[in-house]
mmCIF file of C-alpha atoms in Angstrom:
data_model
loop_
_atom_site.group_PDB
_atom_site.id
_atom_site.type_symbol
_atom_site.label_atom_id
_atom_site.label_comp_id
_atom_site.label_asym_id
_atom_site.label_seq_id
_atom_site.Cartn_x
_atom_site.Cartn_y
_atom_site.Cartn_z
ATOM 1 C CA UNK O 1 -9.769 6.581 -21.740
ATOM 2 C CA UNK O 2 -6.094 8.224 -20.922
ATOM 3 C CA UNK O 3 -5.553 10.003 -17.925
ATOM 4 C CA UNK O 4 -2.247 11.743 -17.333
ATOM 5 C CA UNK O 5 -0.311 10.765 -14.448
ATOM 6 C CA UNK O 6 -0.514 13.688 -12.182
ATOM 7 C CA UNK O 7 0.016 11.804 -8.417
ATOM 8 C CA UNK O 8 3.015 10.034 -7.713
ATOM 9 C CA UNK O 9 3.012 6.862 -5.720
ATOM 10 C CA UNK O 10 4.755 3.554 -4.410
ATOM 11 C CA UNK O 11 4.423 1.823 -7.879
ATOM 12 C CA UNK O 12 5.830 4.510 -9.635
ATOM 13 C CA UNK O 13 9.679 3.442 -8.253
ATOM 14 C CA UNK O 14 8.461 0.142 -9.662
ATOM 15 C CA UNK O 15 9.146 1.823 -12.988
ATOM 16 C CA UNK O 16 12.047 3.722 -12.186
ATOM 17 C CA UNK O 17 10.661 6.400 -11.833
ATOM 18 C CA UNK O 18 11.484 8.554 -8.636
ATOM 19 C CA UNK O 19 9.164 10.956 -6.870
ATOM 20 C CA UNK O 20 12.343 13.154 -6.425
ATOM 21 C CA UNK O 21 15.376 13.345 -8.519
ATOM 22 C CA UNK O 22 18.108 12.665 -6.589
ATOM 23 C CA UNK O 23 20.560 15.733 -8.098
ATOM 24 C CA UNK O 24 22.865 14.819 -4.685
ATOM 25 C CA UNK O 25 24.270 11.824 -3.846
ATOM 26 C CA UNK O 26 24.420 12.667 -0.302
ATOM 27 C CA UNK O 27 19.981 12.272 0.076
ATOM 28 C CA UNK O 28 19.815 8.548 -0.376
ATOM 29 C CA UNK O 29 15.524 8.666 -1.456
ATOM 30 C CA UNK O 30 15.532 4.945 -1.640
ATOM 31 C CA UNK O 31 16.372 4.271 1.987
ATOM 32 C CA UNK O 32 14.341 6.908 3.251
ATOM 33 C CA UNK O 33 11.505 5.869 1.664
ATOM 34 C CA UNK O 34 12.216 2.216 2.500
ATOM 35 C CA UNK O 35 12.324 3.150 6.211
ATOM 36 C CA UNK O 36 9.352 5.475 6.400
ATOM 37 C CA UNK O 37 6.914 2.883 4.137
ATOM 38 C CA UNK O 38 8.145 0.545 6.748
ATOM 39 C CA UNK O 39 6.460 2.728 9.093
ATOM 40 C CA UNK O 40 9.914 3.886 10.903
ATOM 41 C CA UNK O 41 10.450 7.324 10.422
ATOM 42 C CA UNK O 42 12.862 7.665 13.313
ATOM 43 C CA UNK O 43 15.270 5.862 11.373
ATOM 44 C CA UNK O 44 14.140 7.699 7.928
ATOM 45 C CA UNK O 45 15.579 10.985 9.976
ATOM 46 C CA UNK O 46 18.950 9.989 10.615
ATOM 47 C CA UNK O 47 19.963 9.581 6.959
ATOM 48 C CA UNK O 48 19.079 12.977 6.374
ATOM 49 C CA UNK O 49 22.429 15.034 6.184
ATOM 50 C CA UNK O 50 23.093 18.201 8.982
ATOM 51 C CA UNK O 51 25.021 20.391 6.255
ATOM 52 C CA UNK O 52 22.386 20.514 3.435
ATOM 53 C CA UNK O 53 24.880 23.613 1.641
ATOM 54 C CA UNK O 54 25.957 21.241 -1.439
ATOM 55 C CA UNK O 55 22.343 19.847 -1.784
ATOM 56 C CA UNK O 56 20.328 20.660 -4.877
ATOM 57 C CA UNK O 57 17.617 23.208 -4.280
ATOM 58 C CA UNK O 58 15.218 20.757 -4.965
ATOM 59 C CA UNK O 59 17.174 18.156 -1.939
ATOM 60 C CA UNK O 60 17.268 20.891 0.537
ATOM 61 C CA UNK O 61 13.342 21.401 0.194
ATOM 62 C CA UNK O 62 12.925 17.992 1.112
ATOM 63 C CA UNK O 63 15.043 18.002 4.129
ATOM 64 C CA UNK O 64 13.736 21.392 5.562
ATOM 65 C CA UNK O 65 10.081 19.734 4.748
ATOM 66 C CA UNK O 66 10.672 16.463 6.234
ATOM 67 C CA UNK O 67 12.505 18.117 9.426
ATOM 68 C CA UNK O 68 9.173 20.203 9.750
ATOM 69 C CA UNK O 69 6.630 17.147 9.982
ATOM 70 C CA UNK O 70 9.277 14.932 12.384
ATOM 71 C CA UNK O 71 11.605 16.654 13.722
ATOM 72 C CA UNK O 72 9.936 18.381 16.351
ATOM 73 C CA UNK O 73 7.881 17.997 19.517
ATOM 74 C CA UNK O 74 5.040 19.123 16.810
ATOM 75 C CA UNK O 75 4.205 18.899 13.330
ATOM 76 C CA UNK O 76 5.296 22.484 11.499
ATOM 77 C CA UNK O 77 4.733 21.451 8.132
ATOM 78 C CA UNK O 78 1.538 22.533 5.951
ATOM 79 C CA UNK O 79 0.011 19.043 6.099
ATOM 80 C CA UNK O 80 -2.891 20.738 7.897
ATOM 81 C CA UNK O 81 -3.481 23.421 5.148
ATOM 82 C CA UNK O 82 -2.896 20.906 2.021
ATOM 83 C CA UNK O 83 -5.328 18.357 3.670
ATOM 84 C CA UNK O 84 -8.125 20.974 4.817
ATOM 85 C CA UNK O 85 -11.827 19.256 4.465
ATOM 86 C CA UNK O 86 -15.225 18.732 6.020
ATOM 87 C CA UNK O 87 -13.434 15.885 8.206
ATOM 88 C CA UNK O 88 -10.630 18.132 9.426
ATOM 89 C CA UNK O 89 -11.342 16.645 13.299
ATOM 90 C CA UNK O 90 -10.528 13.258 12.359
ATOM 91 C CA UNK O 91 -7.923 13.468 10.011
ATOM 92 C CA UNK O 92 -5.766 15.073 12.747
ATOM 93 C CA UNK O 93 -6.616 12.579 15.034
ATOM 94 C CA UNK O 94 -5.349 10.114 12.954
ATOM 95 C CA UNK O 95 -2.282 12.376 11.936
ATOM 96 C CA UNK O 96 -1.598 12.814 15.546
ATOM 97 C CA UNK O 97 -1.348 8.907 15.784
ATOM 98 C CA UNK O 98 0.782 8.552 12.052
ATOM 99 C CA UNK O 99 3.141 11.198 13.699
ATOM 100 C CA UNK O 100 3.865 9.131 17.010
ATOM 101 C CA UNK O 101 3.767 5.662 15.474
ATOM 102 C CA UNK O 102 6.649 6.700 12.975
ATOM 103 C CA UNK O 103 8.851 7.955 15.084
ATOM 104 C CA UNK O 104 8.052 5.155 17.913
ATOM 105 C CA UNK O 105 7.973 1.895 15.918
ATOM 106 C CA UNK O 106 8.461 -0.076 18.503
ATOM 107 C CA UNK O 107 5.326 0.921 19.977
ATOM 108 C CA UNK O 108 1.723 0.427 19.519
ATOM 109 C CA UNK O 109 -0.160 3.317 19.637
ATOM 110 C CA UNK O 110 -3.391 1.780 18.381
ATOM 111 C CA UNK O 111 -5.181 1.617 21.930
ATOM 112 C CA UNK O 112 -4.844 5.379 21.793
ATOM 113 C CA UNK O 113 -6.222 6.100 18.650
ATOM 114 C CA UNK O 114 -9.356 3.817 18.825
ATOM 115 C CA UNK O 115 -9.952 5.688 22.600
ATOM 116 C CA UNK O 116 -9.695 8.864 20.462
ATOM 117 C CA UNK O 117 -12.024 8.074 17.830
ATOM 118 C CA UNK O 118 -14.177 6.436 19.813
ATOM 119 C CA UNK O 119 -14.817 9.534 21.995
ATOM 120 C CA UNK O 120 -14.493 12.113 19.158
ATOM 121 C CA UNK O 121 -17.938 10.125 17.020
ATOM 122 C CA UNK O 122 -19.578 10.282 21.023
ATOM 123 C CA UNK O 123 -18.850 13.942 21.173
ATOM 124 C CA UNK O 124 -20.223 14.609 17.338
ATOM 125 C CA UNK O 125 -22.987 11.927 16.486
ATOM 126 C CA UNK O 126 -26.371 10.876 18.194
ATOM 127 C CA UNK O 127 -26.199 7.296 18.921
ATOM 128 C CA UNK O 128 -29.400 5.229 17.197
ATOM 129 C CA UNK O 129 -31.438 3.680 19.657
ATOM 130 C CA UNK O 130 -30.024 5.416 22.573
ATOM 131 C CA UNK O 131 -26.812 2.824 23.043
ATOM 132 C CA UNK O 132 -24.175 4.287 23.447
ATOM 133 C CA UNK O 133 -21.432 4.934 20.917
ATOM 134 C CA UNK O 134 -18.591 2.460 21.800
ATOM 135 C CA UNK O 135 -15.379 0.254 20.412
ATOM 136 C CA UNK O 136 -17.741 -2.826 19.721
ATOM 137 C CA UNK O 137 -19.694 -0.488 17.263
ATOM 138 C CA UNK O 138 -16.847 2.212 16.114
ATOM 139 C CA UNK O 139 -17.029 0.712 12.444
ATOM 140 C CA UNK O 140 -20.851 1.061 12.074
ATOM 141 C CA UNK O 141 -20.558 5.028 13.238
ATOM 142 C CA UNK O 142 -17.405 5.481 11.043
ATOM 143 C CA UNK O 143 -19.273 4.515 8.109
ATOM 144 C CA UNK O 144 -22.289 6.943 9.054
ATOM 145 C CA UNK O 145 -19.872 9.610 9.616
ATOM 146 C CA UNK O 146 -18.278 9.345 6.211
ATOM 147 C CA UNK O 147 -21.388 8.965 4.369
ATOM 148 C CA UNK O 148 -23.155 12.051 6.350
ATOM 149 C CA UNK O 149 -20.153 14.370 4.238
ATOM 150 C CA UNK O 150 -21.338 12.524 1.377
ATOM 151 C CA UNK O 151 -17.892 11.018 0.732
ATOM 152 C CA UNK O 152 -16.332 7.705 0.449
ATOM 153 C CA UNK O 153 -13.780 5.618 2.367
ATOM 154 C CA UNK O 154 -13.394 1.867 2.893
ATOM 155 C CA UNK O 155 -16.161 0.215 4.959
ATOM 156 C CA UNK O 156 -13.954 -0.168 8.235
ATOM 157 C CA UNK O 157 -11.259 1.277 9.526
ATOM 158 C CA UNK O 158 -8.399 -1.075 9.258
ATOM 159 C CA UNK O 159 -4.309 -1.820 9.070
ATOM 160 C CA UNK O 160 -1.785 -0.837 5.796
ATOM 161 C CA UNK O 161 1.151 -2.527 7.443
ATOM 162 C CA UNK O 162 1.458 -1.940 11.055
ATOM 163 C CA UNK O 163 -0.657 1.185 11.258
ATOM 164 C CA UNK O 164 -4.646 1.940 11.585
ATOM 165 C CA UNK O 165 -5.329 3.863 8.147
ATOM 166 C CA UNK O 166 -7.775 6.483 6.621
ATOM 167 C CA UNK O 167 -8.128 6.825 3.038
ATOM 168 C CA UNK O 168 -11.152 9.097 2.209
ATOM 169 C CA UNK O 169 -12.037 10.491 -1.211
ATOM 170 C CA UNK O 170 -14.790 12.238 -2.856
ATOM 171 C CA UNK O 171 -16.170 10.611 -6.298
ATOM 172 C CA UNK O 172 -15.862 6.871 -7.709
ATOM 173 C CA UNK O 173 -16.981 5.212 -10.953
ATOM 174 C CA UNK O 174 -17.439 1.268 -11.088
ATOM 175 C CA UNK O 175 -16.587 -0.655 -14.115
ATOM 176 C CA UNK O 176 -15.075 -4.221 -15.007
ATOM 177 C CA UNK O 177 -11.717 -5.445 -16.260
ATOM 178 C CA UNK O 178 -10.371 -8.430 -17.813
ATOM 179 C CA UNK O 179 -6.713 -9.537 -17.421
ATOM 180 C CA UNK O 180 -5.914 -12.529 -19.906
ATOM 181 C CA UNK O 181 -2.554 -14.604 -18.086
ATOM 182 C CA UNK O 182 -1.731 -17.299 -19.694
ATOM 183 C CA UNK O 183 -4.057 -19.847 -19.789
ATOM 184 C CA UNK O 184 -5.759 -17.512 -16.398
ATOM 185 C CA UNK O 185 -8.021 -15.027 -16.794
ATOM 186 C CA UNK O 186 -8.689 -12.534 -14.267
ATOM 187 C CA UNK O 187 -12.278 -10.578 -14.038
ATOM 188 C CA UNK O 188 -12.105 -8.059 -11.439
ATOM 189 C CA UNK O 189 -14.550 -5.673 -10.534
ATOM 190 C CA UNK O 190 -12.540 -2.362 -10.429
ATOM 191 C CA UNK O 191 -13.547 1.325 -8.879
ATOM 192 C CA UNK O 192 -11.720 4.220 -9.920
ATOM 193 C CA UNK O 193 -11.345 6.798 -7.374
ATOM 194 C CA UNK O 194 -11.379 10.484 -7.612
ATOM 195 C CA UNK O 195 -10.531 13.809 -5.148
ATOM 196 C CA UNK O 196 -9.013 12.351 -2.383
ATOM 197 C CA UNK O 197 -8.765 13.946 1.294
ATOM 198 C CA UNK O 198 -6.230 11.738 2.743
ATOM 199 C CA UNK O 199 -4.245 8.336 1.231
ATOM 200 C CA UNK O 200 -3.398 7.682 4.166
ATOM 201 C CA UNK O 201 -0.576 7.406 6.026
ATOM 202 C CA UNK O 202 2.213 6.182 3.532
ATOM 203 C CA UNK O 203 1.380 9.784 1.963
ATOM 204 C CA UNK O 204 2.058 11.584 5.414
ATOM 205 C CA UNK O 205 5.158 9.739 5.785
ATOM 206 C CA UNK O 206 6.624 10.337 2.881
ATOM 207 C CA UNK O 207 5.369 13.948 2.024
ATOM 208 C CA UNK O 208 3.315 12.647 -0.673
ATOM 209 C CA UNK O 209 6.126 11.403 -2.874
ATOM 210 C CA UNK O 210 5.070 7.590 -2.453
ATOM 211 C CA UNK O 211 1.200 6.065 -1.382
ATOM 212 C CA UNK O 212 -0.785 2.823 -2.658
ATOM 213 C CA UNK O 213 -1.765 3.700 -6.061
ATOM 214 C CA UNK O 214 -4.752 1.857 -5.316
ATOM 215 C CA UNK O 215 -5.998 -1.773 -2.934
ATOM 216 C CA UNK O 216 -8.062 -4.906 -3.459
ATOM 217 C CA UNK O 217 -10.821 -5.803 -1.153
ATOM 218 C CA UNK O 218 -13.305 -8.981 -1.675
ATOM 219 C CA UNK O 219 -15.947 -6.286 -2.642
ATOM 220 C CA UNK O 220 -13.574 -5.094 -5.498
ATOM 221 C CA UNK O 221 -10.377 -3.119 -6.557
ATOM 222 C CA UNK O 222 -10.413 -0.119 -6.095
ATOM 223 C CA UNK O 223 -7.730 2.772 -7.831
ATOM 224 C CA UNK O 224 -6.622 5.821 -7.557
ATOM 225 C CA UNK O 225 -7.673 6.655 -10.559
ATOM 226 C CA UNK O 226 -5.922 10.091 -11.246
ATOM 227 C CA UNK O 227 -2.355 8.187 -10.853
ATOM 228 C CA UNK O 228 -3.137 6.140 -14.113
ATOM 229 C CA UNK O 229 -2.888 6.199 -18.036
ATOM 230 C CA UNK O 230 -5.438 3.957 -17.738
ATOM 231 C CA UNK O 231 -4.265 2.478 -21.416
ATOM 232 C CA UNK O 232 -0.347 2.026 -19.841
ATOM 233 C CA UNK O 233 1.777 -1.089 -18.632
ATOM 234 C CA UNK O 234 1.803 0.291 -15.382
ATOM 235 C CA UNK O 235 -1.546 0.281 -15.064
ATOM 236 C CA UNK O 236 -2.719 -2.726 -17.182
ATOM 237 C CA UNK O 237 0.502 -4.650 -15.330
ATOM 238 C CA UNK O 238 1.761 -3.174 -12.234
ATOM 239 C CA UNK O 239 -1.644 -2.281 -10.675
ATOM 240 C CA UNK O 240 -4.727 -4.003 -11.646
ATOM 241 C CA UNK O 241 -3.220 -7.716 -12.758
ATOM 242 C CA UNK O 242 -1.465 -7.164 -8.786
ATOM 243 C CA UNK O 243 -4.684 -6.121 -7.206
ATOM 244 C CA UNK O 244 -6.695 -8.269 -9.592
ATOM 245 C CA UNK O 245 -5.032 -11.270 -8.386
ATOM 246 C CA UNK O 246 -5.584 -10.160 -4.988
ATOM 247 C CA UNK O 247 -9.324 -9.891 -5.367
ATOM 248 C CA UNK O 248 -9.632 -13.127 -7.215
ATOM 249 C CA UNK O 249 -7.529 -15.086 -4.652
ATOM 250 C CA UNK O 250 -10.302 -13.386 -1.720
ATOM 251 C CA UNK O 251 -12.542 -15.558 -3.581
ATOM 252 C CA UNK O 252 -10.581 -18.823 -4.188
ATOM 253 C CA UNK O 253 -9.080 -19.204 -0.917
ATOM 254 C CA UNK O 254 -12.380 -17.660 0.942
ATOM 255 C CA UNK O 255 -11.694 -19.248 3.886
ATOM 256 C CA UNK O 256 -9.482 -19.863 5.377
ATOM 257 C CA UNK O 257 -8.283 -16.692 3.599
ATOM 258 C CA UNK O 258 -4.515 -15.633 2.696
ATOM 259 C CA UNK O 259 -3.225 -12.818 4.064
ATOM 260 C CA UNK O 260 -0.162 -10.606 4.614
ATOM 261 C CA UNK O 261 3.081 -11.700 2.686
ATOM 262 C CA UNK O 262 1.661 -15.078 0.346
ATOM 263 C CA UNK O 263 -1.503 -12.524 -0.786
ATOM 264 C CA UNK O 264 1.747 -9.818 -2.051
ATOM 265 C CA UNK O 265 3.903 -13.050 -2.907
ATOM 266 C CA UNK O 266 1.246 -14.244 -5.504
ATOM 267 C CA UNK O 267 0.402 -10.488 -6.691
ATOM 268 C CA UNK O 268 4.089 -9.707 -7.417
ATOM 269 C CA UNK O 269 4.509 -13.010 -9.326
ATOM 270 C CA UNK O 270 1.679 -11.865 -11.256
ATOM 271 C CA UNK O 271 3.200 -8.919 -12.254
ATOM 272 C CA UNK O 272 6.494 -10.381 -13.059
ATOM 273 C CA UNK O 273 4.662 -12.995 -15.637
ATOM 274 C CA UNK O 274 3.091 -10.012 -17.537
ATOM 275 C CA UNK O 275 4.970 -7.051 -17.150
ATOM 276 C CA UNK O 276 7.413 -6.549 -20.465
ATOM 277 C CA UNK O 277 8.356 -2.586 -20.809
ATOM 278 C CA UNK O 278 8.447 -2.032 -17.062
ATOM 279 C CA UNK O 279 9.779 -5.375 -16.267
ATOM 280 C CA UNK O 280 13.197 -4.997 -15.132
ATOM 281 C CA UNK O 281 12.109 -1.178 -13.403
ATOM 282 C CA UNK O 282 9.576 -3.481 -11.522
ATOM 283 C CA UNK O 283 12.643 -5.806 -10.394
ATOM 284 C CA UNK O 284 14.659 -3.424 -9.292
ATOM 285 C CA UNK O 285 12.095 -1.733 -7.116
ATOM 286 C CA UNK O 286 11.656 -5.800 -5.579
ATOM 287 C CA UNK O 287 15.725 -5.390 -5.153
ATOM 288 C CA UNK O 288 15.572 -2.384 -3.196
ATOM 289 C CA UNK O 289 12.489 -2.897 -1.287
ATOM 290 C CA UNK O 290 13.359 -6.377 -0.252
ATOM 291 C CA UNK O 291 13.724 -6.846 3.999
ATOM 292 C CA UNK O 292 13.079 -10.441 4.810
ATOM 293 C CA UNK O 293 11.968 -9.474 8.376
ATOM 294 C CA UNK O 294 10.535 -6.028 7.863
ATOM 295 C CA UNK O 295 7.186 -5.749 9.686
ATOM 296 C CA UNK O 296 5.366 -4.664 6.566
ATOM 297 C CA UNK O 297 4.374 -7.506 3.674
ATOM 298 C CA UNK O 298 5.419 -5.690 0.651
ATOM 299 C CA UNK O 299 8.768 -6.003 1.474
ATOM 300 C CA UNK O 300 8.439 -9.667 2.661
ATOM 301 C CA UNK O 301 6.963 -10.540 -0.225
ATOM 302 C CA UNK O 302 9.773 -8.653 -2.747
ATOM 303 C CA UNK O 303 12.781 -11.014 -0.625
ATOM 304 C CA UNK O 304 10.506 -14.293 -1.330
ATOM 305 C CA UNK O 305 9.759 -13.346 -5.190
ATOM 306 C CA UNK O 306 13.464 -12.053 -6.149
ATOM 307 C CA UNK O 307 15.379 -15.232 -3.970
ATOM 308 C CA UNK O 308 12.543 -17.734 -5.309
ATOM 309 C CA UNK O 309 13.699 -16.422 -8.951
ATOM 310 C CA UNK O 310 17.255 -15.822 -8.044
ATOM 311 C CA UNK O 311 17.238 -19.919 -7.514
ATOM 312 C CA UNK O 312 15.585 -20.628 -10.349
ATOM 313 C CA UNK O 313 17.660 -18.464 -13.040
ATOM 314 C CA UNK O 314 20.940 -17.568 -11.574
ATOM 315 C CA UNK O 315 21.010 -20.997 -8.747
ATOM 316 C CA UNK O 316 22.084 -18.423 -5.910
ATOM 317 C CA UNK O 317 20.317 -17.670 -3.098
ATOM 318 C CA UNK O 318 19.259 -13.884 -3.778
ATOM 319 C CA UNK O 319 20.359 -11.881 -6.555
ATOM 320 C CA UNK O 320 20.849 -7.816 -6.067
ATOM 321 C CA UNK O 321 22.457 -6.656 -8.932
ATOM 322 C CA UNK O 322 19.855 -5.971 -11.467
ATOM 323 C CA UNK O 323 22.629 -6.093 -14.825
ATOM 324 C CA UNK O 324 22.453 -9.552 -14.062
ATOM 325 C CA UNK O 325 18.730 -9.820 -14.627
ATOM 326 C CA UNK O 326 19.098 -8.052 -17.556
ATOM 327 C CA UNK O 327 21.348 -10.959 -19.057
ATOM 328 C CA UNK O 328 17.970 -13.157 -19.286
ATOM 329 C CA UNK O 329 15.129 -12.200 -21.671
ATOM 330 C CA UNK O 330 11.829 -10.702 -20.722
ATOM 331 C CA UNK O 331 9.940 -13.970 -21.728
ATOM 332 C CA UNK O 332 12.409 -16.464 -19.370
ATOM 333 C CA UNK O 333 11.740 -13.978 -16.732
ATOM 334 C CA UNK O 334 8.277 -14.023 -17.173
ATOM 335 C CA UNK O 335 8.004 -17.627 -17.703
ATOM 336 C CA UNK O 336 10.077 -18.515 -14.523
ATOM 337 C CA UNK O 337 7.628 -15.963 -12.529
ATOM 338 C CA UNK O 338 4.238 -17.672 -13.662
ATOM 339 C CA UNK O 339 5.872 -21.182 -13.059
ATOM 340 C CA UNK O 340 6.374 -20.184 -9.336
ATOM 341 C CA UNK O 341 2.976 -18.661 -9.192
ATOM 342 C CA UNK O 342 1.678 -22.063 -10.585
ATOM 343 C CA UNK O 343 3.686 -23.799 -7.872
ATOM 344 C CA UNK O 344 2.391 -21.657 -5.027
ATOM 345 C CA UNK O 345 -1.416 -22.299 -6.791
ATOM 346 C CA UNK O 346 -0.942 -25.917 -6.942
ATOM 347 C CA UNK O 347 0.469 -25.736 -3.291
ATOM 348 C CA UNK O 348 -1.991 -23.551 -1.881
ATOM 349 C CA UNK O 349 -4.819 -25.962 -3.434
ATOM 350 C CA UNK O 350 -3.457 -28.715 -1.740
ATOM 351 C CA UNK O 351 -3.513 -27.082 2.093
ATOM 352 C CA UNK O 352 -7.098 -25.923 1.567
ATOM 353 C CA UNK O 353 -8.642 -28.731 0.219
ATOM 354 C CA UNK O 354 -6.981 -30.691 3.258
ATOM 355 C CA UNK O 355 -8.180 -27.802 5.343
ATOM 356 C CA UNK O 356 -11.864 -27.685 4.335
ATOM 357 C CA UNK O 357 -12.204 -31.814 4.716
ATOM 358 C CA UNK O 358 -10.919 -31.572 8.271
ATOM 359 C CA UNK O 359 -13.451 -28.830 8.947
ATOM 360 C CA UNK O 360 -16.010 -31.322 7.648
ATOM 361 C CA UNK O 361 -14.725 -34.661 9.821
ATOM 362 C CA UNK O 362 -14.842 -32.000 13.066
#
């Protein structure tokens, strides 16, 4: 089952493989893109250069396009006309709230957002039982919503990062797949998603050049299926053994459940125990990506995985230059990566079984 890759996404720079070639030294892609994924646009903006003249064509179309969504007191791009759909209403809203988070990230707009939600389902759905439509019960209303389009989304509207997200798409197909690690293997319960509205916000603030090629959830993975050669590395590897090992750590560490930066820690080691073609692209995106106290997990996660490998191969503390990976073999690399995810395994094991006898004395 191949599937040409025709979106482009976050994992993709995983590969080395940019969403925009970079004909001009002067547009540095990687730091904009590491400042808007870290939900901080207003910082994305001030890399962008005032003289665009020597820029390639190509350069100068992002600049002008980018300048359009966030440079003014209004969006004046064509988000609007690319994302047009049975739920334009509540896409905007949640645009509206994208928009002003990025270029505020020091404040939380989420207060406004629910408010606006909340009142947009009272103005457009009949409440059951005559109660009133409300914040307690925006989740159960959101669902109805979605499914009265007949479309999909994920059962509750929740975070990527440090924003409130909407990812909403029109077909899925369920199926299973098996990821043999070592003396692991992974069975994960995988949808493949097709015809999407909206991925999101990632997508809005990058102008579609970089979005989550996919996300686990204890219900299953589920993929943007239309990203993948569902046959390559980068899917086999770089998405479903990451989200795989997501969903299967939901259900070994149920409760108390991990979260945020040791759920992407473990899921990165993963794919640094398997990965062999894409291996040192995959590395280099950790390099670049890495921000030890960046509010978003991803990049958490990439600092602890390269400086927890950095110590173990090269005995220094972090390790950016990525020649210098490429002095060790693939198989050291990947044997160095599954002995720190057996580490953090054996370590995690420990704190919950201490955990769940406590609960039990109590």
């Amino acid at each position: 089952m191949n599937r040409k890759i025709i979106g482009l996404i976050f994992l993709l720079s995983a590969l080395g493989v940019s969403a925009q070639t970079t004909d001009s030294a002067r547009l540095d892609y990687t730091a904009i893109f590491k400042h808007s994924m870290g939900a901080d646009v207003a910082s994305a903006l001030k890399l962008l250069p005032d003289d665009t003249a020597n820029l390639s064509q190509r350069d100068r179309d992002f600049v002008e396009n980018f300048r359009k969504r966030f440079a003014f007191e209004y969006d004046k791009s064509d988000f609007r006309e690319k994302h047009s759909s049975e739920i334009d209403s509540l896409l905007y809203i949640f645009a509206d709230y994208w928009r002003t988070s990025l270029l505020n990230p020091g404040k939380n707009m989420d207060a406004i957002l629910w408010r606006n939600v909340v009142a947009y389902f009272q103005r457009t759905m009949q409440p059951e039982d005559g109660k009133r439509i409300n914040f307690a019960n925006r989740n159960h209303y959101f669902r109805k919503y979605i499914s009265s389009k007949n479309l999909y989304s994920i059962n509750r509207i929740g975070k990527t990062g440090r924003l409130l997200d909407l990812k909403v798409w029109k077909n899925q197909t369920d199926t299973i797949f098996t990821i043999d690690l070592y003396d692991e293997q992974l069975q994960t319960y995988v949808v493949l998603m097709d015809n999407f509205i909206t991925l999101g916000w990632m997508e809005y603030a990058t102008l579609g050049q970089r979005h989550s090629g996919g996300w686990a959830k204890r219900e299953g993975v589920f993929c943007v299926a239309s990203v993948y050669d569902l046959e390559s590395e980068n899917f086999s590897v770089n998405f479903l053994s990451h989200e795989g090992r997501h969903y299967n750590d939901y259900k070994q560490f149920r409760s108390p459940g991990l979260r945020g930066t040791d759920l992407e820690y473990r899921a990165k080691l993963t794919q640094l125990s398997l990965a062999q073609t894409t291996l040192f692209g995959l590395l280099g995106h950790f390099i670049a990506f890495s921000n030890k106290t960046s509010a978003d997990p991803h990049q958490r996660a990439n600092y602890a995985v390269i400086s927890n490998l950095s110590k173990a191969l090269f005995n220094s503390d972090f390790e950016s230059d990525i020649e210098q990976w490429k002095t060790k073999s693939v198989e050291e690399i990947n044997q160095a990566a599954y002995s720190a995810l057996k580490a953090n395994t054996k370590k995690l094991s420990r704190w919950h079984t201490r955990f769940f006898r406590q609960v039990q004395r109590i």
